[in-house]
Coordinates of C-alpha atoms and ligand atoms in Angstrom, one line a residue:
M1 CA 16.1 -47.6 -65.5
C2 CA 18.4 -48.8 -63.0
G3 CA 18.4 -47.7 -59.4
I4 CA 21.5 -46.1 -57.4
I5 CA 21.8 -45.4 -53.8
G6 CA 24.8 -44.3 -52.0
A7 CA 25.3 -43.7 -48.3
V8 CA 28.1 -42.2 -45.7
A9 CA 27.3 -42.4 -42.2
K10 CA 28.4 -43.0 -38.4
D11 CA 27.2 -46.7 -38.6
N12 CA 27.4 -49.6 -40.8
I13 CA 25.5 -48.4 -44.2
V14 CA 25.0 -51.9 -45.8
P15 CA 21.5 -52.3 -44.3
V16 CA 20.5 -48.9 -45.6
L17 CA 21.9 -49.8 -49.1
L18 CA 20.3 -53.2 -49.2
E19 CA 16.6 -51.6 -47.9
G20 CA 17.2 -48.8 -50.7
L21 CA 17.9 -51.2 -53.4
L22 CA 14.9 -53.2 -52.3
R23 CA 12.9 -49.9 -52.9
L24 CA 14.5 -49.3 -56.1
E25 CA 14.2 -52.5 -57.7
Y26 CA 11.2 -51.5 -59.6
R27 CA 13.6 -49.5 -61.9
G28 CA 15.4 -52.8 -63.0
Y29 CA 16.2 -56.2 -61.2
D30 CA 18.1 -58.4 -63.5
S31 CA 21.6 -57.7 -61.4
A32 CA 22.5 -56.1 -58.3
G33 CA 25.8 -54.9 -56.6
L34 CA 27.4 -52.8 -53.8
V35 CA 30.8 -51.7 -53.1
V36 CA 31.7 -50.4 -49.3
A37 CA 34.7 -49.1 -47.9
N38 CA 36.3 -51.2 -45.4
Y39 CA 40.0 -51.3 -45.4
G40 CA 39.9 -50.9 -49.3
L41 CA 36.7 -51.4 -51.4
Q42 CA 34.8 -54.5 -50.9
R43 CA 32.4 -55.3 -53.8
L44 CA 29.8 -58.0 -54.3
R45 CA 27.8 -58.2 -57.4
T46 CA 25.3 -61.0 -58.4
I47 CA 22.8 -61.7 -61.2
G48 CA 19.4 -61.7 -60.1
R49 CA 17.5 -60.0 -57.5
V50 CA 18.6 -58.0 -54.6
T51 CA 17.6 -60.9 -52.2
E52 CA 20.6 -62.6 -54.0
L53 CA 22.8 -59.8 -53.1
D54 CA 21.5 -60.3 -49.4
K55 CA 22.8 -63.7 -49.2
L56 CA 26.1 -62.6 -50.5
I57 CA 26.4 -59.8 -47.8
V58 CA 25.2 -62.5 -45.0
K59 CA 27.9 -64.6 -46.2
H60 CA 30.7 -62.2 -46.5
K61 CA 29.6 -60.2 -43.3
T62 CA 30.0 -57.1 -45.5
N63 CA 29.8 -53.9 -43.6
G64 CA 31.2 -50.4 -43.8
L65 CA 30.7 -46.8 -43.1
S66 CA 30.3 -45.4 -46.8
G67 CA 29.1 -47.2 -49.9
I68 CA 27.4 -47.2 -53.1
A69 CA 25.0 -49.8 -54.6
H70 CA 22.9 -50.7 -57.8
T71 CA 20.2 -52.6 -59.1
R72 CA 20.4 -53.0 -63.1
W73 CA 18.3 -53.2 -66.1
A74 CA 20.6 -54.2 -68.6
T75 CA 21.0 -52.1 -71.6
H76 CA 24.8 -52.6 -72.9
G77 CA 25.7 -56.0 -72.4
A78 CA 23.7 -59.0 -70.8
P79 CA 22.6 -59.4 -67.2
S80 CA 25.7 -60.9 -65.8
E81 CA 27.9 -60.7 -63.0
R82 CA 30.7 -59.2 -65.0
N83 CA 28.3 -56.5 -66.4
A84 CA 26.9 -56.0 -63.0
H85 CA 27.8 -52.5 -61.2
P86 CA 29.8 -51.2 -59.6
H87 CA 32.4 -51.2 -62.1
Y88 CA 36.0 -50.3 -61.2
S89 CA 39.0 -48.7 -63.0
D90 CA 42.7 -48.5 -61.4
Y91 CA 44.3 -44.9 -61.4
S92 CA 47.5 -45.7 -60.2
G93 CA 48.2 -49.1 -59.5
Q94 CA 47.4 -51.0 -56.2
D95 CA 44.6 -49.9 -53.7
S96 CA 43.7 -46.8 -55.8
K97 CA 40.6 -48.1 -57.5
I98 CA 37.6 -46.3 -58.1
A99 CA 34.1 -47.7 -58.3
V100 CA 31.1 -46.4 -60.3
V101 CA 27.5 -47.2 -60.4
H102 CA 25.6 -45.8 -63.2
N103 CA 21.9 -45.3 -64.3
G104 CA 21.2 -44.3 -67.9
I105 CA 23.0 -44.4 -71.2
I106 CA 26.3 -43.0 -72.6
E107 CA 25.6 -42.3 -75.9
N108 CA 29.2 -41.6 -77.1
H109 CA 30.7 -44.5 -75.2
E110 CA 32.3 -46.2 -78.0
V111 CA 34.6 -43.0 -78.9
I112 CA 35.5 -42.6 -75.2
R113 CA 36.1 -46.2 -75.2
K114 CA 38.4 -46.1 -78.2
R115 CA 40.4 -43.4 -77.0
L116 CA 40.8 -45.0 -73.6
Q117 CA 41.9 -48.4 -75.0
E118 CA 44.6 -46.7 -76.8
L119 CA 45.6 -45.3 -73.7
D120 CA 45.9 -49.1 -72.3
F121 CA 42.8 -48.9 -70.2
K122 CA 41.4 -52.7 -70.3
F123 CA 37.7 -53.2 -70.4
I124 CA 36.3 -56.3 -68.6
S125 CA 32.7 -55.5 -69.0
D126 CA 30.3 -54.6 -72.2
T127 CA 28.8 -52.1 -70.4
D128 CA 28.9 -48.3 -71.1
T129 CA 29.4 -47.6 -67.3
E130 CA 33.1 -49.0 -67.6
V131 CA 33.8 -45.9 -69.8
I132 CA 32.8 -43.9 -66.9
A133 CA 35.1 -45.5 -64.3
H134 CA 38.1 -45.3 -66.9
L135 CA 37.4 -41.9 -67.8
I136 CA 37.4 -40.6 -64.2
A137 CA 40.4 -42.7 -63.5
F138 CA 42.1 -41.0 -66.5
N139 CA 41.5 -37.6 -64.9
L140 CA 42.4 -38.7 -61.6
R141 CA 45.9 -39.8 -63.0
Q142 CA 46.5 -36.1 -64.2
A143 CA 46.4 -35.4 -60.6
L144 CA 42.6 -34.1 -60.1
N145 CA 40.8 -35.1 -56.9
L146 CA 37.8 -36.9 -57.4
F147 CA 35.4 -34.3 -57.3
D148 CA 37.1 -32.5 -60.2
A149 CA 37.9 -35.5 -62.1
V150 CA 34.0 -36.2 -62.1
C151 CA 33.2 -32.9 -63.1
L152 CA 35.8 -33.0 -65.9
S153 CA 34.7 -36.4 -67.1
I154 CA 30.9 -35.8 -67.1
A155 CA 31.7 -32.8 -69.3
E156 CA 32.6 -35.2 -72.1
L157 CA 29.6 -37.9 -71.8
Q158 CA 26.8 -37.4 -73.9
G159 CA 23.4 -38.9 -73.0
A160 CA 21.0 -39.2 -70.0
Y161 CA 22.5 -40.5 -66.9
A162 CA 23.0 -40.5 -63.1
V163 CA 26.4 -41.7 -61.5
A164 CA 27.8 -42.3 -58.1
V165 CA 31.4 -42.7 -57.6
M166 CA 33.9 -43.9 -54.9
D167 CA 37.6 -43.6 -54.3
E168 CA 39.5 -46.3 -52.4
T169 CA 41.6 -43.8 -51.0
K170 CA 38.9 -41.8 -49.7
P171 CA 36.8 -43.7 -47.5
G172 CA 33.8 -42.0 -45.9
Y173 CA 33.1 -40.0 -49.2
F174 CA 31.4 -40.1 -52.3
V175 CA 30.6 -38.2 -55.5
V176 CA 27.2 -38.2 -57.5
A177 CA 26.3 -36.4 -60.8
R178 CA 23.1 -35.9 -62.6
N179 CA 22.4 -35.2 -66.2
G180 CA 18.9 -36.4 -67.5
A181 CA 18.6 -39.3 -64.9
P182 CA 16.9 -38.4 -61.5
L183 CA 19.3 -38.2 -58.5
L184 CA 18.6 -36.4 -55.0
L185 CA 20.2 -36.4 -52.0
G186 CA 19.3 -37.2 -48.6
L187 CA 20.4 -35.2 -45.4
G188 CA 20.1 -37.4 -42.2
T189 CA 21.0 -36.9 -38.7
N190 CA 23.4 -39.9 -38.9
G191 CA 24.9 -39.4 -42.3
N192 CA 24.4 -38.1 -45.8
Y193 CA 22.8 -40.2 -48.7
A194 CA 22.3 -40.2 -52.4
A195 CA 19.6 -42.0 -54.6
S196 CA 17.6 -42.4 -57.7
D197 CA 14.3 -42.0 -55.8
A198 CA 13.1 -40.7 -52.5
S199 CA 11.4 -43.9 -51.6
A200 CA 14.9 -45.3 -51.2
L201 CA 15.7 -43.1 -48.5
L202 CA 12.8 -42.6 -46.4
Q203 CA 14.2 -45.1 -44.1
V204 CA 16.9 -42.4 -43.0
T205 CA 15.6 -39.0 -43.6
K206 CA 12.8 -36.9 -45.2
N207 CA 15.1 -33.9 -46.0
M208 CA 15.8 -34.2 -49.7
V209 CA 17.8 -32.3 -51.8
Y210 CA 16.6 -32.8 -55.8
L211 CA 19.6 -32.4 -58.0
E212 CA 19.3 -30.3 -61.2
E213 CA 20.8 -31.2 -64.5
G214 CA 24.4 -30.9 -64.6
D215 CA 24.7 -31.1 -60.8
V216 CA 27.8 -32.7 -59.1
A217 CA 27.6 -33.3 -55.2
E218 CA 30.3 -34.4 -53.1
L219 CA 29.2 -36.2 -49.6
D220 CA 31.0 -37.1 -46.4
C221 CA 29.0 -38.1 -43.1
D222 CA 28.6 -34.4 -41.8
S223 CA 28.4 -32.2 -44.9
Y224 CA 27.7 -32.1 -48.8
R225 CA 28.5 -29.5 -51.8
I226 CA 27.1 -29.0 -55.1
V227 CA 28.2 -27.1 -58.3
N228 CA 26.8 -27.1 -61.2
C229 CA 28.6 -28.1 -64.5
L230 CA 26.4 -27.5 -67.1
Q231 CA 28.2 -24.9 -68.4
G232 CA 31.4 -26.4 -68.2
K233 CA 33.8 -27.1 -64.9
T234 CA 33.3 -24.6 -62.1
T235 CA 34.1 -24.4 -58.7
E236 CA 31.1 -22.3 -57.5
T237 CA 28.9 -23.9 -54.8
V238 CA 25.3 -23.8 -55.7
Q239 CA 22.4 -23.9 -53.1
R240 CA 19.6 -26.2 -53.7
T241 CA 16.4 -26.3 -51.7
V242 CA 16.2 -28.7 -49.0
H243 CA 12.4 -30.3 -49.3
T244 CA 10.8 -32.2 -46.6
S245 CA 9.7 -35.2 -48.3
K246 CA 5.7 -35.9 -47.9
L247 CA 6.0 -39.5 -48.8
S248 CA 4.7 -41.6 -45.9
S249 CA 6.5 -44.8 -45.6
A250 CA 2.8 -46.5 -45.7
A251 CA 2.7 -45.1 -49.3
I252 CA 5.6 -47.5 -50.2
D253 CA 4.8 -50.3 -48.0
L254 CA 3.2 -53.2 -49.1
G255 CA 0.8 -53.5 -46.0
P256 CA -1.7 -56.3 -46.2
Y257 CA -1.5 -57.0 -49.8
A258 CA 0.3 -59.8 -51.7
H259 CA 1.7 -57.6 -54.3
F260 CA 2.2 -54.0 -55.3
M261 CA 0.0 -54.3 -58.1
Q262 CA -2.9 -55.8 -55.9
K263 CA -2.3 -52.8 -53.5
E264 CA -2.4 -50.0 -56.4
I265 CA -5.4 -51.8 -57.9
F266 CA -7.2 -51.4 -54.6
E267 CA -5.9 -47.9 -54.2
Q268 CA -7.6 -46.8 -57.0
P269 CA -10.6 -45.2 -55.5
G270 CA -8.7 -43.0 -53.2
A271 CA -5.9 -42.3 -55.6
V272 CA -8.8 -40.7 -58.0
A273 CA -10.3 -39.0 -55.2
N274 CA -6.9 -37.3 -54.2
T275 CA -6.4 -36.3 -57.8
L276 CA -9.9 -34.9 -58.1
E277 CA -9.7 -33.3 -54.7
M278 CA -9.5 -29.7 -55.8
V279 CA -12.3 -30.0 -58.3
L280 CA -14.3 -31.8 -55.7
N281 CA -14.0 -29.4 -52.9
V282 CA -14.8 -26.1 -55.1
Q283 CA -17.5 -28.1 -57.0
S284 CA -16.7 -26.2 -60.3
I285 CA -14.2 -26.5 -62.9
S286 CA -11.7 -24.0 -63.7
P287 CA -8.3 -23.8 -66.0
I288 CA -6.3 -22.6 -62.9
L289 CA -6.1 -26.5 -61.7
F290 CA -3.6 -26.8 -64.8
G291 CA -1.4 -23.7 -63.9
N292 CA -1.6 -20.1 -63.7
N293 CA -1.4 -19.4 -67.3
A294 CA -4.0 -22.2 -68.2
E295 CA -6.7 -20.0 -69.1
K296 CA -4.7 -17.8 -71.6
I297 CA -3.1 -20.9 -73.0
F298 CA -6.4 -23.0 -73.6
L299 CA -8.0 -19.9 -74.9
Q300 CA -5.4 -20.0 -77.7
T301 CA -5.4 -23.7 -78.1
R302 CA -7.1 -25.1 -81.2
N303 CA -6.1 -28.6 -81.4
I304 CA -4.1 -31.0 -79.0
L305 CA -1.2 -33.5 -79.6
I306 CA -0.7 -36.3 -77.1
L307 CA 2.6 -37.8 -76.6
A308 CA 3.3 -40.7 -74.3
C309 CA 4.4 -44.4 -74.1
G310 CA 2.9 -47.7 -72.9
T311 CA -0.3 -47.5 -70.8
S312 CA 0.0 -43.5 -70.6
Y313 CA -0.4 -43.7 -74.3
H314 CA -3.6 -45.6 -73.9
A315 CA -4.7 -42.7 -71.5
G316 CA -4.0 -40.4 -74.3
L317 CA -6.2 -42.6 -76.7
V318 CA -9.2 -42.3 -74.5
A319 CA -8.5 -38.7 -74.0
R320 CA -8.8 -38.1 -77.6
Y321 CA -12.6 -39.1 -77.7
W322 CA -13.5 -37.0 -74.7
L323 CA -11.5 -34.1 -76.2
E324 CA -13.4 -34.0 -79.3
T325 CA -16.9 -35.1 -78.3
N326 CA -16.9 -32.8 -75.0
A327 CA -14.6 -29.8 -76.3
G328 CA -15.1 -30.1 -80.0
V329 CA -11.0 -30.1 -80.0
S330 CA -9.2 -32.0 -82.4
C331 CA -6.8 -34.2 -81.2
T332 CA -4.0 -36.5 -82.1
V333 CA -2.4 -39.0 -80.1
E334 CA 1.4 -40.3 -80.9
I335 CA 3.5 -43.0 -79.4
A336 CA 6.4 -40.6 -78.2
S337 CA 9.3 -43.2 -79.8
E338 CA 7.6 -42.8 -83.3
Y339 CA 6.9 -39.0 -83.1
R340 CA 10.4 -38.0 -82.3
Y341 CA 11.5 -39.6 -85.4
R342 CA 9.0 -38.4 -87.8
D343 CA 8.8 -35.1 -89.6
P344 CA 5.4 -33.8 -88.2
I345 CA 3.8 -30.6 -89.1
A346 CA 3.9 -28.3 -86.0
D347 CA 1.3 -25.5 -85.1
P348 CA 2.0 -23.0 -82.6
E349 CA -1.8 -23.4 -81.5
T350 CA -1.7 -26.8 -81.0
L351 CA -1.1 -27.6 -77.4
V352 CA 1.4 -30.6 -76.7
V353 CA 0.3 -32.8 -73.8
A354 CA 2.9 -35.1 -72.5
I355 CA 1.3 -37.9 -70.3
S356 CA 3.7 -40.1 -67.9
Q357 CA 3.5 -41.4 -64.7
S358 CA 7.2 -41.1 -64.0
G359 CA 7.9 -37.8 -65.6
E360 CA 10.9 -39.7 -66.6
T361 CA 10.1 -41.8 -69.8
A362 CA 13.2 -40.8 -72.1
D363 CA 11.3 -41.1 -75.4
T364 CA 8.4 -38.9 -74.0
L365 CA 10.6 -36.3 -72.9
A366 CA 12.6 -36.3 -76.0
A367 CA 9.3 -36.1 -78.3
L368 CA 8.3 -33.1 -76.0
E369 CA 11.6 -31.3 -76.7
Y370 CA 11.0 -32.3 -80.2
A371 CA 7.6 -30.8 -80.5
K372 CA 8.8 -27.7 -79.1
S373 CA 11.6 -27.5 -81.4
L374 CA 9.3 -27.8 -84.3
G375 CA 7.3 -24.7 -82.9
H376 CA 4.5 -25.9 -80.6
R377 CA 4.0 -23.2 -78.4
Y378 CA 2.6 -24.5 -75.4
S379 CA 2.9 -27.7 -73.5
L380 CA 0.9 -29.4 -70.5
A381 CA 2.3 -32.3 -68.5
I382 CA 0.2 -34.7 -66.8
C383 CA 2.4 -36.6 -64.4
N384 CA 2.5 -38.4 -61.2
V385 CA 5.9 -37.6 -59.8
A386 CA 6.1 -33.7 -58.6
E387 CA 10.0 -33.6 -58.8
S388 CA 10.4 -35.2 -62.3
A389 CA 12.1 -33.8 -65.5
L390 CA 8.9 -33.6 -67.4
I391 CA 7.1 -31.3 -64.9
R392 CA 9.9 -28.8 -65.3
Q393 CA 9.8 -28.8 -68.8
T394 CA 6.3 -27.7 -69.6
D395 CA 4.2 -24.5 -69.5
L396 CA 1.3 -26.1 -67.6
R397 CA 1.0 -29.0 -65.5
F398 CA -1.5 -31.3 -63.5
L399 CA -0.2 -33.7 -61.1
T400 CA -2.1 -37.2 -60.7
R401 CA -2.0 -37.7 -57.0
A402 CA -1.9 -41.3 -57.3
G403 CA 1.0 -41.8 -54.7
P404 CA 4.1 -43.7 -55.6
E405 CA 3.3 -46.7 -58.0
I406 CA 5.6 -49.4 -57.6
G407 CA 4.1 -52.3 -59.5
V408 CA 5.8 -52.3 -62.9
A409 CA 2.5 -52.6 -64.7
S410 CA 0.7 -49.3 -64.2
T411 CA -2.9 -49.4 -62.8
K412 CA -3.8 -46.6 -60.4
A413 CA -1.5 -44.0 -62.6
F414 CA -3.8 -44.8 -65.3
T415 CA -7.0 -44.4 -64.0
T416 CA -5.8 -41.2 -62.2
Q417 CA -4.5 -40.0 -65.6
L418 CA -8.1 -40.7 -67.1
A419 CA -9.4 -38.7 -64.5
S420 CA -7.3 -35.8 -65.2
L421 CA -7.9 -36.0 -68.9
L422 CA -11.4 -36.1 -68.4
L423 CA -11.1 -32.9 -66.5
L424 CA -9.0 -31.2 -69.0
S425 CA -11.6 -32.1 -71.9
V426 CA -14.3 -30.5 -69.7
T427 CA -12.2 -27.6 -68.8
L428 CA -11.5 -27.0 -72.6
A429 CA -15.3 -27.5 -73.0
K430 CA -16.2 -24.8 -70.4
I431 CA -13.8 -22.4 -71.8
R432 CA -15.1 -22.7 -75.5
H433 CA -18.6 -22.2 -73.9
K434 CA -19.5 -25.9 -74.8
L435 CA -20.9 -26.6 -71.1
S436 CA -23.7 -25.3 -69.8
S437 CA -23.8 -24.6 -66.1
G438 CA -26.2 -27.5 -65.6
H439 CA -24.3 -29.8 -67.8
E440 CA -21.1 -28.7 -65.6
D441 CA -23.0 -29.6 -62.4
K442 CA -23.8 -32.9 -63.7
I443 CA -20.1 -33.8 -64.5
V444 CA -18.9 -32.5 -61.1
A445 CA -21.5 -34.8 -59.7
A446 CA -20.1 -37.7 -61.7
L447 CA -16.7 -36.9 -60.9
R448 CA -17.6 -36.8 -57.2
H449 CA -19.1 -40.2 -57.8
L450 CA -16.4 -41.8 -59.4
P451 CA -14.4 -43.1 -56.4
T452 CA -17.5 -44.9 -55.2
A453 CA -18.0 -46.3 -58.6
L454 CA -14.5 -47.6 -58.7
Q455 CA -15.0 -49.2 -55.3
L456 CA -18.0 -51.0 -56.6
A457 CA -16.4 -51.9 -59.5
L458 CA -13.6 -53.7 -57.3
Q459 CA -16.3 -56.0 -55.9
I460 CA -16.5 -58.0 -58.7
E461 CA -13.1 -59.7 -58.0
P462 CA -14.5 -63.2 -57.3
Q463 CA -16.2 -63.4 -60.4
I464 CA -13.0 -62.4 -62.1
K465 CA -11.0 -65.1 -60.3
I466 CA -13.2 -67.8 -61.8
W467 CA -12.3 -66.2 -65.3
A468 CA -8.6 -66.3 -64.4
K469 CA -8.7 -69.8 -63.8
K470 CA -10.0 -70.4 -67.4
F471 CA -7.3 -68.3 -68.9
A472 CA -4.5 -69.6 -67.2
S473 CA -3.8 -72.6 -69.7
K474 CA -4.5 -70.2 -72.5
H475 CA -1.6 -69.0 -74.9
H476 CA -3.4 -66.2 -76.7
A477 CA -6.3 -63.9 -75.9
L478 CA -8.4 -61.4 -78.1
F479 CA -9.5 -58.1 -76.2
L480 CA -12.5 -56.2 -78.2
G481 CA -13.7 -52.7 -77.7
R482 CA -15.3 -50.1 -79.5
G483 CA -15.4 -46.3 -79.4
L484 CA -13.5 -44.9 -76.3
H485 CA -13.4 -48.5 -74.8
Y486 CA -11.2 -49.5 -77.7
P487 CA -8.1 -48.2 -76.0
I488 CA -9.4 -49.7 -72.7
A489 CA -9.3 -53.0 -74.6
M490 CA -5.7 -52.3 -75.4
E491 CA -4.7 -51.7 -71.8
G492 CA -6.3 -54.7 -70.7
A493 CA -4.5 -56.6 -73.3
L494 CA -1.4 -54.8 -72.5
K495 CA -1.8 -55.7 -68.7
L496 CA -2.2 -59.4 -69.3
K497 CA 0.7 -59.9 -71.5
E498 CA 2.8 -58.0 -69.2
I499 CA 2.4 -59.8 -65.9
S500 CA 1.1 -63.3 -67.3
Y501 CA 3.0 -63.6 -70.6
I502 CA -0.2 -64.8 -72.3
H503 CA 0.2 -63.2 -75.8
A504 CA -2.8 -60.7 -76.2
E505 CA -3.9 -58.5 -78.9
A506 CA -6.7 -55.8 -78.8
Y507 CA -9.1 -54.8 -81.6
A508 CA -11.5 -52.3 -82.4
A509 CA -14.5 -54.9 -82.5
G510 CA -15.4 -53.5 -86.3
E511 CA -12.0 -54.6 -87.5
L512 CA -12.7 -58.1 -86.3
K513 CA -13.5 -59.3 -89.6
H514 CA -10.9 -57.7 -91.4
G515 CA -8.3 -60.5 -89.9
P516 CA -8.4 -61.4 -86.3
L517 CA -11.6 -63.6 -86.8
A518 CA -9.5 -65.9 -88.6
L519 CA -7.6 -66.6 -85.3
V520 CA -11.0 -67.3 -83.2
D521 CA -11.4 -71.0 -82.1
S522 CA -12.3 -72.7 -78.8
D523 CA -8.9 -71.8 -77.6
M524 CA -9.0 -68.3 -78.0
P525 CA -10.7 -66.4 -75.4
V526 CA -12.1 -63.2 -76.4
V527 CA -12.6 -60.6 -73.7
A528 CA -15.2 -58.0 -74.8
I529 CA -16.0 -54.8 -73.2
A530 CA -19.6 -54.0 -73.6
P531 CA -21.1 -50.9 -72.0
N532 CA -24.5 -50.0 -72.6
D533 CA -23.4 -47.1 -75.0
L534 CA -24.5 -45.8 -78.5
L535 CA -22.4 -48.7 -80.0
L536 CA -23.4 -51.7 -78.1
S537 CA -25.9 -52.8 -80.9
K538 CA -22.6 -53.0 -83.1
L539 CA -20.7 -54.9 -80.6
K540 CA -23.4 -57.4 -80.0
S541 CA -23.1 -58.2 -84.0
N542 CA -19.2 -58.3 -83.6
L543 CA -19.9 -60.8 -80.5
Q544 CA -22.0 -63.1 -82.5
E545 CA -19.6 -63.3 -85.2
V546 CA -17.1 -64.8 -82.4
H547 CA -19.9 -66.9 -80.9
A548 CA -20.8 -68.2 -84.4
R549 CA -17.3 -69.5 -84.8
G550 CA -17.1 -71.4 -81.8
G551 CA -15.2 -68.8 -79.9
E552 CA -15.4 -68.5 -75.9
L553 CA -16.7 -64.9 -75.2
Y554 CA -15.9 -63.1 -71.8
V555 CA -18.0 -60.0 -71.6
L556 CA -17.7 -57.2 -69.4
A557 CA -21.3 -55.9 -69.6
D558 CA -23.1 -52.9 -67.9
A559 CA -26.1 -53.9 -65.6
D560 CA -28.3 -52.5 -68.3
S561 CA -26.4 -53.9 -71.4
C562 CA -28.8 -56.9 -71.9
I563 CA -26.5 -59.6 -73.1
P564 CA -27.6 -62.9 -71.9
Q565 CA -25.3 -65.5 -70.5
S566 CA -25.1 -68.6 -72.4
D567 CA -22.9 -71.6 -73.6
G568 CA -19.6 -70.0 -74.5
V569 CA -20.6 -66.7 -73.4
H570 CA -19.3 -65.6 -70.0
I571 CA -20.7 -62.4 -68.6
I572 CA -19.6 -60.2 -65.6
R573 CA -22.0 -57.4 -65.1
L574 CA -20.8 -53.9 -63.5
V575 CA -23.0 -51.0 -62.6
E576 CA -25.4 -49.4 -64.9
Y577 CA -23.8 -47.6 -67.8
A578 CA -21.7 -44.8 -66.2
G579 CA -21.4 -42.1 -69.2
L580 CA -18.4 -40.4 -69.4
L581 CA -16.9 -42.4 -66.7
S582 CA -17.3 -45.6 -68.2
P583 CA -14.1 -46.5 -69.7
I584 CA -12.4 -45.7 -66.3
I585 CA -14.8 -48.0 -64.4
H586 CA -14.4 -50.7 -67.1
T587 CA -10.6 -50.7 -66.6
I588 CA -10.7 -52.2 -63.0
P589 CA -12.0 -55.7 -64.3
L590 CA -9.3 -56.0 -66.8
Q591 CA -6.7 -55.0 -64.2
L592 CA -8.0 -57.7 -61.9
L593 CA -8.1 -60.2 -64.7
A594 CA -4.4 -59.7 -65.5
Y595 CA -3.4 -59.9 -61.7
H596 CA -5.6 -63.1 -61.3
V597 CA -4.2 -64.8 -64.3
A598 CA -0.7 -64.1 -63.4
L599 CA -1.4 -65.3 -59.7
Q600 CA -2.6 -68.6 -61.3
K601 CA 0.5 -68.8 -63.6
G602 CA 2.9 -68.1 -60.7
T603 CA 4.7 -65.4 -62.4
D604 CA 6.5 -62.3 -60.7
V605 CA 3.7 -60.0 -60.6
D606 CA 5.4 -56.8 -59.7
K607 CA 8.7 -57.5 -61.7
P608 CA 7.5 -59.1 -64.9
R609 CA 10.4 -60.3 -66.7
N610 CA 12.7 -58.0 -69.1
L611 CA 10.6 -54.9 -68.1
A612 CA 11.2 -51.9 -65.9
K613 CA 8.8 -49.4 -64.3
A614 CA 10.9 -46.4 -65.5
V615 CA 12.1 -46.4 -69.1
T616 CA 14.7 -43.6 -68.9
V617 CA 16.6 -45.1 -72.0
E618 CA 15.4 -45.4 -75.6
Ligands
G6P701 C1 7.1 -48.6 -68.8 C2 6.2 -49.0 -67.8 C3 4.8 -48.8 -68.0 C4 4.4 -47.2 -68.5 C5 5.5 -46.8 -69.7 C6 5.6 -45.4 -69.9 O1 7.0 -49.3 -70.1 O2 6.4 -50.4 -67.3 O3 3.7 -49.2 -67.0 O4 3.0 -47.1 -68.9 O5 6.8 -47.4 -69.0 O6 5.7 -45.0 -68.4 P1 5.6 -43.5 -68.0 O7 6.2 -43.4 -66.6 O8 5.8 -42.4 -69.0 O9 3.9 -43.3 -67.8

């Protein structure tokens, strides 16, 4: 959470900082701030969105040739101007301030704070960030330069973080450090930059250097230098590869859409086609898609353990059905934040699969580390960000190629994760000789058809809009599904609560009479996912139970599901039963429903209250 950007250039960098913050706002958006060097440090901070900061910039005519900026998702201390970044510390009286912006959490901030308070440092905010500022200032008092003071200070910090630091006495220069939270440098023709994410820097350069754990970098307008302090303080410069970002600015622009979530919902056919491109081109399924060693590792895999959070966890729950049914591999799916604090029994032959859109989610990363420490031998990442921490921590990897997902509510990441996991299940099936070549051809043909099937599913939007009007006045909703559509019901409920703030719960339809049926009345819309699969007759009985109690049913059926429309039973029919692909296709109407209900309610679709896209803290 939180977005950082820093810039030093030959021209005014304030527009760059502002544009960068807007790009990073998906990471957190409860307050924003910046500091620029212009005859001393000029700081502006405000509660609320980056647009509020923009108003302050206009009012104060803020400009400068170097600066650092921040958009915050509060962890330590409520969202307020006082807690907004940058934070200051003074190291030798007047005109010798430093300013710090920070992403992540300093776990040992209380111990350091106590020590610094004893040294007479005054804390103004409730943040852990202020500890960093004072710690660096303390080291500056020992006559170190800023770069060395940052190196020394971060050696004391525990936790996952990225920071950017400016010194009032050194305009045109700033220092950044990374440990556990993403940070990259942008090398431009007009200056040098740093940010949490490449999308913030595309406006000025495509040349990026991804910092590694323990890297500290100093930047001025013409040069940069990196050292790695992972093993303690050092002066030895390290070389990092300069990558040319392949991100196009179209991928991070809204284009003709009203919201990123809308854009990302409609991008799904293309995103899935990109993700499956290699399979569709070669028309056969091969373990190499998951990495060079995949065949060897898959042959040793007896079970699978999936670790993930949020929407990615739901993708894992669907995958369990596929892995068991298609490949005969037993699979458990764990919420990463729960797994990491249990005492699970590890098995070296259980492949750990970590699923994460961002590859940054703190709980997923920690759970993966924990699984490895317990003795799981091999791991696989399913991830959407090639440069993420997760990708570097597993033996095998499969990149979903959804493109940048900016809406906080995950959509295209989910369907591309599902496509990848389906592919994993059939790859394992093939390796275990559970897939005849005829069957393989059929699956490849089905995958080839998936983008078109998604396109067709998107065409039901006008009908969903009619449903959305009815939902907008409700306070609660139930989502029902059976089998591998139960996790899809969970994802539908999550989408609705995330962005429309309607309380929504998902149940396996068979569980209905064990409690939730008590809630059913005319005020409780019940959304049911009703594909024409083997469980349809069972589901129909569950729907009767709801109908008989005056519940209003909203049924997402297949064209061949044979459920008649009647009073209190609203039906939207998708295409005919899509077999293995069915859960992916049934996701689309649920995303559209959440989106249109949120529009009806006038909520902030892309930035729902209290949430952030990349949860880099526990
Ligand atoms: C946050 C996001 C969700 C996402 C979850 C896991 O809660 O708002 O959309 O599903 O984190 O994120 P990951 O990047 O690990 O998939």
